[in-house]
mmCIF file of C-alpha atoms in Angstrom:
data_model
loop_
_atom_site.group_PDB
_atom_site.id
_atom_site.type_symbol
_atom_site.label_atom_id
_atom_site.label_comp_id
_atom_site.label_asym_id
_atom_site.label_seq_id
_atom_site.Cartn_x
_atom_site.Cartn_y
_atom_site.Cartn_z
ATOM 1 C CA MET A 1 106.284 30.892 47.946
ATOM 2 C CA THR A 2 109.645 29.145 47.599
ATOM 3 C CA GLY A 3 112.451 28.348 49.984
ATOM 4 C CA LYS A 4 114.726 30.593 47.936
ATOM 5 C CA GLN A 5 113.037 33.709 49.284
ATOM 6 C CA HIS A 6 115.109 35.557 51.854
ATOM 7 C CA ILE A 7 113.329 38.134 54.015
ATOM 8 C CA VAL A 8 115.590 40.472 55.979
ATOM 9 C CA VAL A 9 114.264 42.605 58.819
ATOM 10 C CA LEU A 10 116.470 45.591 59.520
ATOM 11 C CA GLY A 11 116.108 46.576 63.182
ATOM 12 C CA ALA A 12 115.169 44.601 66.298
ATOM 13 C CA GLY A 13 113.029 47.115 68.140
ATOM 14 C CA TYR A 14 109.295 46.725 68.674
ATOM 15 C CA ALA A 15 108.443 46.952 64.953
ATOM 16 C CA GLY A 16 111.239 44.669 63.793
ATOM 17 C CA LEU A 17 110.614 41.989 66.419
ATOM 18 C CA ALA A 18 106.865 42.068 65.777
ATOM 19 C CA ALA A 19 107.543 41.584 62.052
ATOM 20 C CA ALA A 20 110.011 38.757 62.647
ATOM 21 C CA ARG A 21 107.674 36.957 65.028
ATOM 22 C CA ARG A 22 104.826 37.173 62.498
ATOM 23 C CA LEU A 23 107.021 35.986 59.640
ATOM 24 C CA ALA A 24 108.303 33.034 61.683
ATOM 25 C CA GLY A 25 104.761 31.764 62.084
ATOM 26 C CA ARG A 26 103.467 32.453 58.573
ATOM 27 C CA ALA A 27 106.268 32.672 56.000
ATOM 28 C CA GLY A 28 106.519 28.935 55.351
ATOM 29 C CA THR A 29 109.920 27.919 53.996
ATOM 30 C CA ALA A 30 111.211 31.440 53.436
ATOM 31 C CA ARG A 31 114.432 32.270 55.260
ATOM 32 C CA ILE A 32 114.206 35.094 57.777
ATOM 33 C CA THR A 33 117.131 37.148 59.062
ATOM 34 C CA VAL A 34 117.067 40.020 61.552
ATOM 35 C CA VAL A 35 119.980 42.479 61.612
ATOM 36 C CA ASP A 36 120.616 44.869 64.506
ATOM 37 C CA ALA A 37 123.649 46.531 66.053
ATOM 38 C CA ARG A 38 122.511 45.609 69.580
ATOM 39 C CA ALA A 39 122.957 42.193 71.146
ATOM 40 C CA GLU A 40 120.137 42.742 73.630
ATOM 41 C CA PHE A 41 116.642 44.169 73.647
ATOM 42 C CA VAL A 42 115.752 46.649 76.389
ATOM 43 C CA GLU A 43 112.233 48.045 76.647
ATOM 44 C CA ARG A 44 112.580 51.546 75.305
ATOM 45 C CA VAL A 45 109.428 52.655 77.073
ATOM 46 C CA ARG A 46 111.150 51.960 80.419
ATOM 47 C CA LEU A 47 114.416 53.821 79.835
ATOM 48 C CA HIS A 48 113.338 56.647 82.142
ATOM 49 C CA GLN A 49 113.192 54.044 84.917
ATOM 50 C CA GLN A 50 116.765 52.967 84.216
ATOM 51 C CA VAL A 51 118.023 56.535 84.493
ATOM 52 C CA ALA A 52 116.305 56.776 87.878
ATOM 53 C CA GLY A 53 118.361 53.824 89.102
ATOM 54 C CA GLN A 54 116.035 50.891 88.425
ATOM 55 C CA ARG A 55 117.388 47.731 86.857
ATOM 56 C CA LEU A 56 115.674 46.742 83.601
ATOM 57 C CA ARG A 57 115.331 43.287 82.150
ATOM 58 C CA ARG A 58 117.393 42.546 79.041
ATOM 59 C CA TRP A 59 116.660 39.902 76.421
ATOM 60 C CA ASN A 60 119.384 38.225 74.370
ATOM 61 C CA LEU A 61 118.237 38.814 70.780
ATOM 62 C CA ALA A 62 119.998 35.785 69.323
ATOM 63 C CA GLU A 63 118.305 33.473 71.830
ATOM 64 C CA VAL A 64 114.870 35.086 71.388
ATOM 65 C CA LEU A 65 114.949 34.951 67.598
ATOM 66 C CA GLU A 66 116.676 31.640 67.081
ATOM 67 C CA ARG A 67 114.022 29.918 69.226
ATOM 68 C CA LYS A 68 111.605 30.981 66.488
ATOM 69 C CA GLY A 69 113.835 29.760 63.675
ATOM 70 C CA VAL A 70 114.969 33.262 62.773
ATOM 71 C CA ARG A 71 118.640 33.965 62.101
ATOM 72 C CA PHE A 72 120.083 36.942 63.967
ATOM 73 C CA VAL A 73 123.059 38.974 62.771
ATOM 74 C CA GLN A 74 124.524 41.448 65.229
ATOM 75 C CA ALA A 75 126.082 44.179 63.120
ATOM 76 C CA ARG A 76 125.698 47.826 62.247
ATOM 77 C CA VAL A 77 124.410 48.442 58.746
ATOM 78 C CA THR A 78 126.598 50.968 56.952
ATOM 79 C CA ARG A 79 124.812 51.040 53.591
ATOM 80 C CA ILE A 80 121.836 49.632 51.716
ATOM 81 C CA ASP A 81 122.591 48.706 48.123
ATOM 82 C CA ALA A 82 119.008 48.930 46.910
ATOM 83 C CA ALA A 83 119.885 48.124 43.304
ATOM 84 C CA GLY A 84 121.839 45.018 44.294
ATOM 85 C CA LYS A 85 119.426 44.066 47.090
ATOM 86 C CA ARG A 86 122.163 43.855 49.704
ATOM 87 C CA ILE A 87 122.861 45.482 53.027
ATOM 88 C CA GLU A 88 126.488 46.196 53.844
ATOM 89 C CA LEU A 89 127.695 45.709 57.414
ATOM 90 C CA ASP A 90 130.510 47.129 59.484
ATOM 91 C CA GLY A 91 133.505 44.837 59.181
ATOM 92 C CA GLY A 92 132.984 44.384 55.456
ATOM 93 C CA ASP A 93 130.327 41.632 55.409
ATOM 94 C CA SER A 94 127.023 41.948 53.594
ATOM 95 C CA VAL A 95 123.619 40.240 53.560
ATOM 96 C CA GLY A 96 121.507 39.821 50.439
ATOM 97 C CA TYR A 97 117.713 39.948 50.451
ATOM 98 C CA ASP A 98 114.703 39.333 48.268
ATOM 99 C CA VAL A 99 112.457 41.392 50.531
ATOM 100 C CA LEU A 100 113.579 43.935 53.121
ATOM 101 C CA ILE A 101 111.503 45.224 56.050
ATOM 102 C CA TYR A 102 113.054 48.503 57.168
ATOM 103 C CA ALA A 103 112.350 48.983 60.888
ATOM 104 C CA LEU A 104 115.326 50.908 62.239
ATOM 105 C CA GLY A 105 113.308 53.045 64.639
ATOM 106 C CA SER A 106 114.340 56.523 65.780
ATOM 107 C CA LEU A 107 117.053 58.461 67.589
ATOM 108 C CA ALA A 108 117.293 61.534 69.784
ATOM 109 C CA ASP A 109 116.867 64.807 67.908
ATOM 110 C CA PRO A 110 118.827 67.758 69.357
ATOM 111 C CA GLY A 111 116.892 70.024 67.005
ATOM 112 C CA GLY A 112 119.894 72.051 65.905
ATOM 113 C CA VAL A 113 120.092 73.830 69.271
ATOM 114 C CA PRO A 114 123.712 74.803 70.004
ATOM 115 C CA GLY A 115 125.306 72.527 72.590
ATOM 116 C CA ALA A 116 122.402 70.060 72.792
ATOM 117 C CA ALA A 117 124.230 67.250 71.021
ATOM 118 C CA GLU A 118 127.462 67.872 72.938
ATOM 119 C CA PHE A 119 126.259 68.484 76.489
ATOM 120 C CA ALA A 120 122.717 67.132 76.942
ATOM 121 C CA ARG A 121 121.845 63.612 78.042
ATOM 122 C CA SER A 122 119.132 61.542 76.384
ATOM 123 C CA VAL A 123 116.793 58.622 77.069
ATOM 124 C CA ALA A 124 115.946 58.014 73.400
ATOM 125 C CA THR A 125 117.888 54.752 73.024
ATOM 126 C CA PRO A 126 119.560 52.238 75.363
ATOM 127 C CA GLU A 127 123.024 53.440 74.320
ATOM 128 C CA TYR A 128 122.282 56.964 75.488
ATOM 129 C CA SER A 129 120.452 55.917 78.671
ATOM 130 C CA SER A 130 123.342 54.282 80.505
ATOM 131 C CA TRP A 131 123.753 57.282 82.819
ATOM 132 C CA THR A 132 122.040 57.601 86.209
ATOM 133 C CA ALA A 133 120.647 60.679 87.898
ATOM 134 C CA THR A 134 122.640 61.084 91.122
ATOM 135 C CA GLY A 135 121.561 64.318 92.717
ATOM 136 C CA GLY A 136 122.027 67.973 91.944
ATOM 137 C CA THR A 137 119.853 69.952 89.558
ATOM 138 C CA VAL A 138 118.428 68.120 86.557
ATOM 139 C CA ALA A 139 116.979 70.242 83.745
ATOM 140 C CA VAL A 140 114.586 68.230 81.575
ATOM 141 C CA VAL A 141 113.991 69.994 78.257
ATOM 142 C CA GLY A 142 110.646 69.106 76.669
ATOM 143 C CA ALA A 143 107.278 68.329 78.249
ATOM 144 C CA GLY A 144 106.114 65.596 75.912
ATOM 145 C CA ALA A 145 105.504 62.098 77.217
ATOM 146 C CA THR A 146 109.221 61.322 77.551
ATOM 147 C CA GLY A 147 109.994 64.527 79.434
ATOM 148 C CA ILE A 148 107.048 64.108 81.781
ATOM 149 C CA GLU A 149 107.891 60.488 82.611
ATOM 150 C CA LEU A 150 111.558 61.276 83.133
ATOM 151 C CA ALA A 151 110.955 64.289 85.373
ATOM 152 C CA ALA A 152 108.499 62.359 87.546
ATOM 153 C CA GLU A 153 110.715 59.267 87.791
ATOM 154 C CA ILE A 154 113.827 61.189 88.848
ATOM 155 C CA ALA A 155 111.935 63.394 91.293
ATOM 156 C CA GLU A 156 110.373 60.354 92.962
ATOM 157 C CA ALA A 157 113.557 58.274 93.086
ATOM 158 C CA GLU A 158 116.079 61.043 93.842
ATOM 159 C CA GLN A 159 114.405 63.216 96.440
ATOM 160 C CA ASP A 160 117.611 65.185 96.984
ATOM 161 C CA SER A 161 117.599 66.242 93.331
ATOM 162 C CA ARG A 162 116.105 69.453 92.045
ATOM 163 C CA VAL A 163 114.178 68.688 88.838
ATOM 164 C CA ILE A 164 113.184 71.490 86.472
ATOM 165 C CA LEU A 165 110.895 70.773 83.509
ATOM 166 C CA LEU A 166 111.380 73.328 80.729
ATOM 167 C CA SER A 167 108.940 73.651 77.839
ATOM 168 C CA ALA A 168 107.082 76.119 75.660
ATOM 169 C CA ASP A 169 103.827 74.284 76.440
ATOM 170 C CA GLU A 170 101.984 72.909 79.455
ATOM 171 C CA PRO A 171 103.032 69.297 80.205
ATOM 172 C CA GLY A 172 100.674 66.977 78.331
ATOM 173 C CA ALA A 173 99.042 69.896 76.487
ATOM 174 C CA TRP A 174 97.753 67.614 73.697
ATOM 175 C CA LEU A 175 95.667 65.597 76.190
ATOM 176 C CA SER A 176 92.347 66.432 77.840
ATOM 177 C CA ALA A 177 92.077 69.156 80.476
ATOM 178 C CA LYS A 178 91.507 66.481 83.134
ATOM 179 C CA ALA A 179 94.710 64.676 82.197
ATOM 180 C CA VAL A 180 96.725 67.906 82.005
ATOM 181 C CA ALA A 181 95.548 68.987 85.449
ATOM 182 C CA HIS A 182 96.478 65.630 86.976
ATOM 183 C CA ILE A 183 99.926 65.628 85.385
ATOM 184 C CA ARG A 184 100.691 69.084 86.775
ATOM 185 C CA ALA A 185 99.353 68.212 90.227
ATOM 186 C CA VAL A 186 101.465 65.055 90.498
ATOM 187 C CA LEU A 187 104.622 66.697 89.154
ATOM 188 C CA GLU A 188 104.269 69.550 91.627
ATOM 189 C CA LYS A 189 103.616 67.116 94.490
ATOM 190 C CA LEU A 190 106.845 65.329 93.558
ATOM 191 C CA GLY A 191 108.666 68.656 93.701
ATOM 192 C CA VAL A 192 109.205 69.180 89.973
ATOM 193 C CA GLU A 193 109.551 72.856 89.050
ATOM 194 C CA ILE A 194 107.499 73.427 85.898
ATOM 195 C CA ARG A 195 108.352 76.265 83.554
ATOM 196 C CA ALA A 196 105.885 75.936 80.709
ATOM 197 C CA ASP A 197 106.482 79.201 78.900
ATOM 198 C CA VAL A 198 110.155 79.080 77.950
ATOM 199 C CA LYS A 199 112.340 78.119 75.020
ATOM 200 C CA VAL A 200 115.851 76.698 75.408
ATOM 201 C CA VAL A 201 118.210 78.218 72.858
ATOM 202 C CA GLU A 202 121.560 76.855 74.076
ATOM 203 C CA VAL A 203 122.911 74.014 76.199
ATOM 204 C CA THR A 204 126.237 74.309 78.010
ATOM 205 C CA ALA A 205 128.224 72.022 80.278
ATOM 206 C CA ASP A 206 126.628 73.601 83.335
ATOM 207 C CA GLY A 207 123.074 74.462 82.299
ATOM 208 C CA VAL A 208 120.830 75.940 79.627
ATOM 209 C CA ARG A 209 120.201 79.402 78.253
ATOM 210 C CA LEU A 210 116.649 80.523 77.555
ATOM 211 C CA ALA A 211 115.340 82.854 74.899
ATOM 212 C CA GLY A 212 115.687 86.304 76.442
ATOM 213 C CA GLY A 213 119.055 85.510 77.964
ATOM 214 C CA GLU A 214 118.215 83.863 81.317
ATOM 215 C CA PHE A 215 120.611 81.081 82.310
ATOM 216 C CA VAL A 216 119.334 78.055 84.254
ATOM 217 C CA ALA A 217 122.174 76.264 86.022
ATOM 218 C CA ALA A 218 122.040 72.448 86.087
ATOM 219 C CA GLU A 219 124.486 69.638 86.730
ATOM 220 C CA THR A 220 122.576 67.502 84.229
ATOM 221 C CA THR A 221 120.531 68.527 81.203
ATOM 222 C CA VAL A 222 118.335 65.962 79.444
ATOM 223 C CA TRP A 223 117.020 66.619 75.943
ATOM 224 C CA THR A 224 113.595 65.052 75.262
ATOM 225 C CA THR A 225 112.030 67.369 72.683
ATOM 226 C CA GLY A 226 111.718 64.982 69.761
ATOM 227 C CA PHE A 227 113.053 62.136 67.685
ATOM 228 C CA ALA A 228 114.928 61.817 64.414
ATOM 229 C CA VAL A 229 115.531 58.775 62.204
ATOM 230 C CA PRO A 230 118.769 57.305 60.815
ATOM 231 C CA ASP A 231 119.800 58.600 57.393
ATOM 232 C CA LEU A 232 120.343 55.111 55.983
ATOM 233 C CA ALA A 233 117.189 55.101 53.840
ATOM 234 C CA ALA A 234 117.890 58.534 52.404
ATOM 235 C CA ARG A 235 121.483 57.594 51.573
ATOM 236 C CA ALA A 236 120.218 54.459 49.800
ATOM 237 C CA GLY A 237 118.080 56.566 47.476
ATOM 238 C CA LEU A 238 114.707 55.521 48.900
ATOM 239 C CA ALA A 239 111.911 58.068 48.694
ATOM 240 C CA VAL A 240 111.770 59.752 52.107
ATOM 241 C CA ASP A 241 110.044 62.729 53.694
ATOM 242 C CA GLY A 242 111.838 65.797 54.987
ATOM 243 C CA ALA A 243 112.744 63.993 58.211
ATOM 244 C CA GLY A 244 114.211 60.966 56.404
ATOM 245 C CA ARG A 245 111.325 58.556 57.052
ATOM 246 C CA VAL A 246 110.501 56.102 54.269
ATOM 247 C CA LEU A 247 107.484 57.112 52.184
ATOM 248 C CA THR A 248 105.114 54.160 51.849
ATOM 249 C CA ASP A 249 101.887 53.276 50.081
ATOM 250 C CA GLU A 250 98.793 51.915 51.832
ATOM 251 C CA SER A 251 100.500 48.503 52.209
ATOM 252 C CA LEU A 252 103.677 49.954 53.824
ATOM 253 C CA ARG A 253 105.640 49.314 50.638
ATOM 254 C CA SER A 254 108.265 51.871 49.696
ATOM 255 C CA ILE A 255 106.867 54.058 46.909
ATOM 256 C CA SER A 256 110.259 53.983 45.179
ATOM 257 C CA HIS A 257 111.517 50.432 45.839
ATOM 258 C CA PRO A 258 108.801 47.731 45.724
ATOM 259 C CA GLU A 259 110.959 45.057 47.385
ATOM 260 C CA ILE A 260 111.310 47.207 50.515
ATOM 261 C CA TYR A 261 108.668 47.724 53.205
ATOM 262 C CA ALA A 262 108.926 50.044 56.205
ATOM 263 C CA ALA A 263 107.336 49.976 59.661
ATOM 264 C CA GLY A 264 107.490 51.835 62.956
ATOM 265 C CA ASP A 265 109.174 55.177 63.567
ATOM 266 C CA SER A 266 111.195 55.060 60.340
ATOM 267 C CA ALA A 267 108.101 54.899 58.115
ATOM 268 C CA VAL A 268 105.533 57.447 57.021
ATOM 269 C CA VAL A 269 102.228 55.642 57.549
ATOM 270 C CA ALA A 270 98.930 57.294 56.674
ATOM 271 C CA GLY A 271 96.727 57.743 59.723
ATOM 272 C CA PRO A 272 93.450 59.361 60.764
ATOM 273 C CA GLY A 273 92.633 62.883 59.702
ATOM 274 C CA GLU A 274 95.161 62.792 56.834
ATOM 275 C CA ARG A 275 97.987 62.776 59.372
ATOM 276 C CA SER A 276 100.790 60.252 59.476
ATOM 277 C CA LEU A 277 100.848 57.930 62.484
ATOM 278 C CA ARG A 278 102.965 59.234 65.336
ATOM 279 C CA MET A 279 106.206 57.700 66.532
ATOM 280 C CA ALA A 280 105.212 55.349 69.336
ATOM 281 C CA CYS A 281 105.344 51.766 70.509
ATOM 282 C CA ALA A 282 101.602 51.724 69.813
ATOM 283 C CA THR A 283 102.429 52.370 66.143
ATOM 284 C CA ALA A 284 105.490 50.146 65.852
ATOM 285 C CA LEU A 285 103.870 46.872 66.915
ATOM 286 C CA PRO A 286 100.840 46.850 64.586
ATOM 287 C CA THR A 287 102.757 48.227 61.604
ATOM 288 C CA GLY A 288 105.505 45.633 62.092
ATOM 289 C CA LYS A 289 102.930 42.843 62.127
ATOM 290 C CA TYR A 290 101.114 44.284 59.136
ATOM 291 C CA ALA A 291 104.296 44.633 57.067
ATOM 292 C CA ALA A 292 104.985 40.938 57.692
ATOM 293 C CA ASP A 293 101.423 39.996 56.704
ATOM 294 C CA VAL A 294 101.729 41.959 53.451
ATOM 295 C CA VAL A 295 105.037 40.300 52.580
ATOM 296 C CA VAL A 296 103.606 36.835 53.213
ATOM 297 C CA ALA A 297 100.454 37.552 51.199
ATOM 298 C CA ARG A 298 102.404 38.778 48.189
ATOM 299 C CA LEU A 299 104.846 35.882 48.302
ATOM 300 C CA ARG A 300 101.768 33.653 48.074
ATOM 301 C CA GLY A 301 100.433 35.607 45.124
ATOM 302 C CA GLN A 302 97.603 37.091 47.163
ATOM 303 C CA GLU A 303 96.491 40.663 47.714
ATOM 304 C CA PRO A 304 97.031 41.834 51.304
ATOM 305 C CA ARG A 305 94.226 42.999 53.514
ATOM 306 C CA ASP A 306 93.963 46.685 54.316
ATOM 307 C CA LEU A 307 95.677 48.012 57.422
ATOM 308 C CA ARG A 308 93.046 48.361 60.115
ATOM 309 C CA PHE A 309 94.407 50.532 62.825
ATOM 310 C CA ARG A 310 93.327 53.134 65.329
ATOM 311 C CA TYR A 311 94.780 54.452 68.544
ATOM 312 C CA VAL A 312 92.818 53.485 71.646
ATOM 313 C CA LEU A 313 94.703 55.204 74.443
ATOM 314 C CA GLN A 314 97.910 56.923 75.432
ATOM 315 C CA CYS A 315 99.543 56.314 78.778
ATOM 316 C CA ILE A 316 102.134 58.355 80.673
ATOM 317 C CA SER A 317 103.705 57.171 83.907
ATOM 318 C CA LEU A 318 104.163 59.609 86.784
ATOM 319 C CA GLY A 319 106.621 57.661 88.888
ATOM 320 C CA ARG A 320 105.966 54.113 90.053
ATOM 321 C CA ARG A 321 102.656 54.772 91.831
ATOM 322 C CA ASP A 322 100.778 57.074 89.468
ATOM 323 C CA ALA A 323 100.028 57.467 85.785
ATOM 324 C CA VAL A 324 97.627 58.993 83.298
ATOM 325 C CA VAL A 325 95.858 56.731 80.817
ATOM 326 C CA GLN A 326 94.030 58.904 78.294
ATOM 327 C CA LEU A 327 91.411 57.203 76.150
ATOM 328 C CA LEU A 328 91.309 58.428 72.546
ATOM 329 C CA HIS A 329 88.796 58.948 69.774
ATOM 330 C CA ALA A 330 89.388 57.228 66.424
ATOM 331 C CA ASP A 331 91.074 60.387 65.093
ATOM 332 C CA ASP A 332 93.653 60.271 67.936
ATOM 333 C CA THR A 333 92.098 63.174 69.824
ATOM 334 C CA PRO A 334 91.485 62.803 73.578
ATOM 335 C CA ALA A 335 88.192 61.366 74.793
ATOM 336 C CA ARG A 336 86.571 62.246 78.136
ATOM 337 C CA THR A 337 87.714 59.151 80.020
ATOM 338 C CA VAL A 338 91.027 59.360 81.893
ATOM 339 C CA LEU A 339 92.409 56.782 84.319
ATOM 340 C CA ARG A 340 94.618 58.282 87.019
ATOM 341 C CA GLY A 341 96.477 57.430 90.200
ATOM 342 C CA ARG A 342 97.254 53.858 91.193
ATOM 343 C CA LEU A 343 94.677 52.461 88.741
ATOM 344 C CA GLY A 344 96.380 54.355 85.934
ATOM 345 C CA ALA A 345 99.769 53.025 87.058
ATOM 346 C CA ARG A 346 98.502 49.417 87.071
ATOM 347 C CA VAL A 347 96.988 49.792 83.609
ATOM 348 C CA LYS A 348 100.158 51.414 82.267
ATOM 349 C CA GLU A 349 102.258 48.532 83.610
ATOM 350 C CA LEU A 350 99.966 45.968 81.979
ATOM 351 C CA ILE A 351 100.214 47.811 78.672
ATOM 352 C CA VAL A 352 104.011 47.904 78.800
ATOM 353 C CA ARG A 353 104.178 44.202 79.601
ATOM 354 C CA GLY A 354 101.719 43.522 76.807
ATOM 355 C CA ALA A 355 103.947 45.365 74.341
ATOM 356 C CA ALA A 356 106.870 43.109 75.220
ATOM 357 C CA ALA A 357 104.652 40.053 74.784
ATOM 358 C CA ALA A 358 103.409 41.301 71.403
ATOM 359 C CA ALA A 359 107.040 41.604 70.276
ATOM 360 C CA GLY A 360 107.594 37.953 71.221
ATOM 361 C CA LEU A 361 109.659 38.600 74.347
ATOM 362 C CA ARG A 362 107.390 37.084 77.013
#
């Protein structure tokens, strides 16, 4: 390894910060730069709390990274010149690299539904979570983890609001029957109206239209049905899947550009049962660390260790006093054990705090 090596981490979310922290401790004399459009880090897994009126802690990225000897550049990347090994920034500047770790994360995905992008709110990123629920009817579209947490948080904090959760499936349907039953019971106790057999086909300024023609009036509609990734990698000519995520080998190296590695939501990472790992904080942190370890090993002329990874649990908050913590089998399917109620809420809070610590924020 020589001091001439410049490692650039693109993105300062959980995956990017975990990679930068690891590199700072192990990359010797290599220069490390992190580039992100945001000046501050906000815990993405708490954005539903912010919408419900709670104040979240913010970390100054320059201060956090520079304490570790990592240079931080606040800028939006407009283009990756993969052939020239440079990233171009808004304003006309550029940053060269020897090795790039691509960790841009994900964005809200309106799914091509008419009106969703124009009229629906989101809690996918800090930029789109600056609004606050302030009464009236709130229609939450999607009963995945984000939709469940958001519906519960608003219903608990804004008791004058009417919260409707709209989905084709039962909330938490991928979890165990015990977890699903608890989620429904808590949501109903909080006053959330659950409609688990509907499909939203249009969003308007004053509500949503369902398949079949029914219109559900709402002052606020929130879209939580899925995530997309930035198109930066695809535009740069990297090999990507149909969603635009970077295709990687077993060491998280781009299969088309060997000087580029990818981690977190923007990467396709092989997981259990021949499925790629899901988009989650629980994926971002270990893959960010592993990408850094691989880069360091190869700069030293060594072969990297294999990625050892398995999901252990999935946790979903149900307001501030309840949560579901579902333990998982090695193949990411639900096990029998489920923590619920106040114990579940305490465990969930510890996990969230632990994620911030793993990213080098605490």
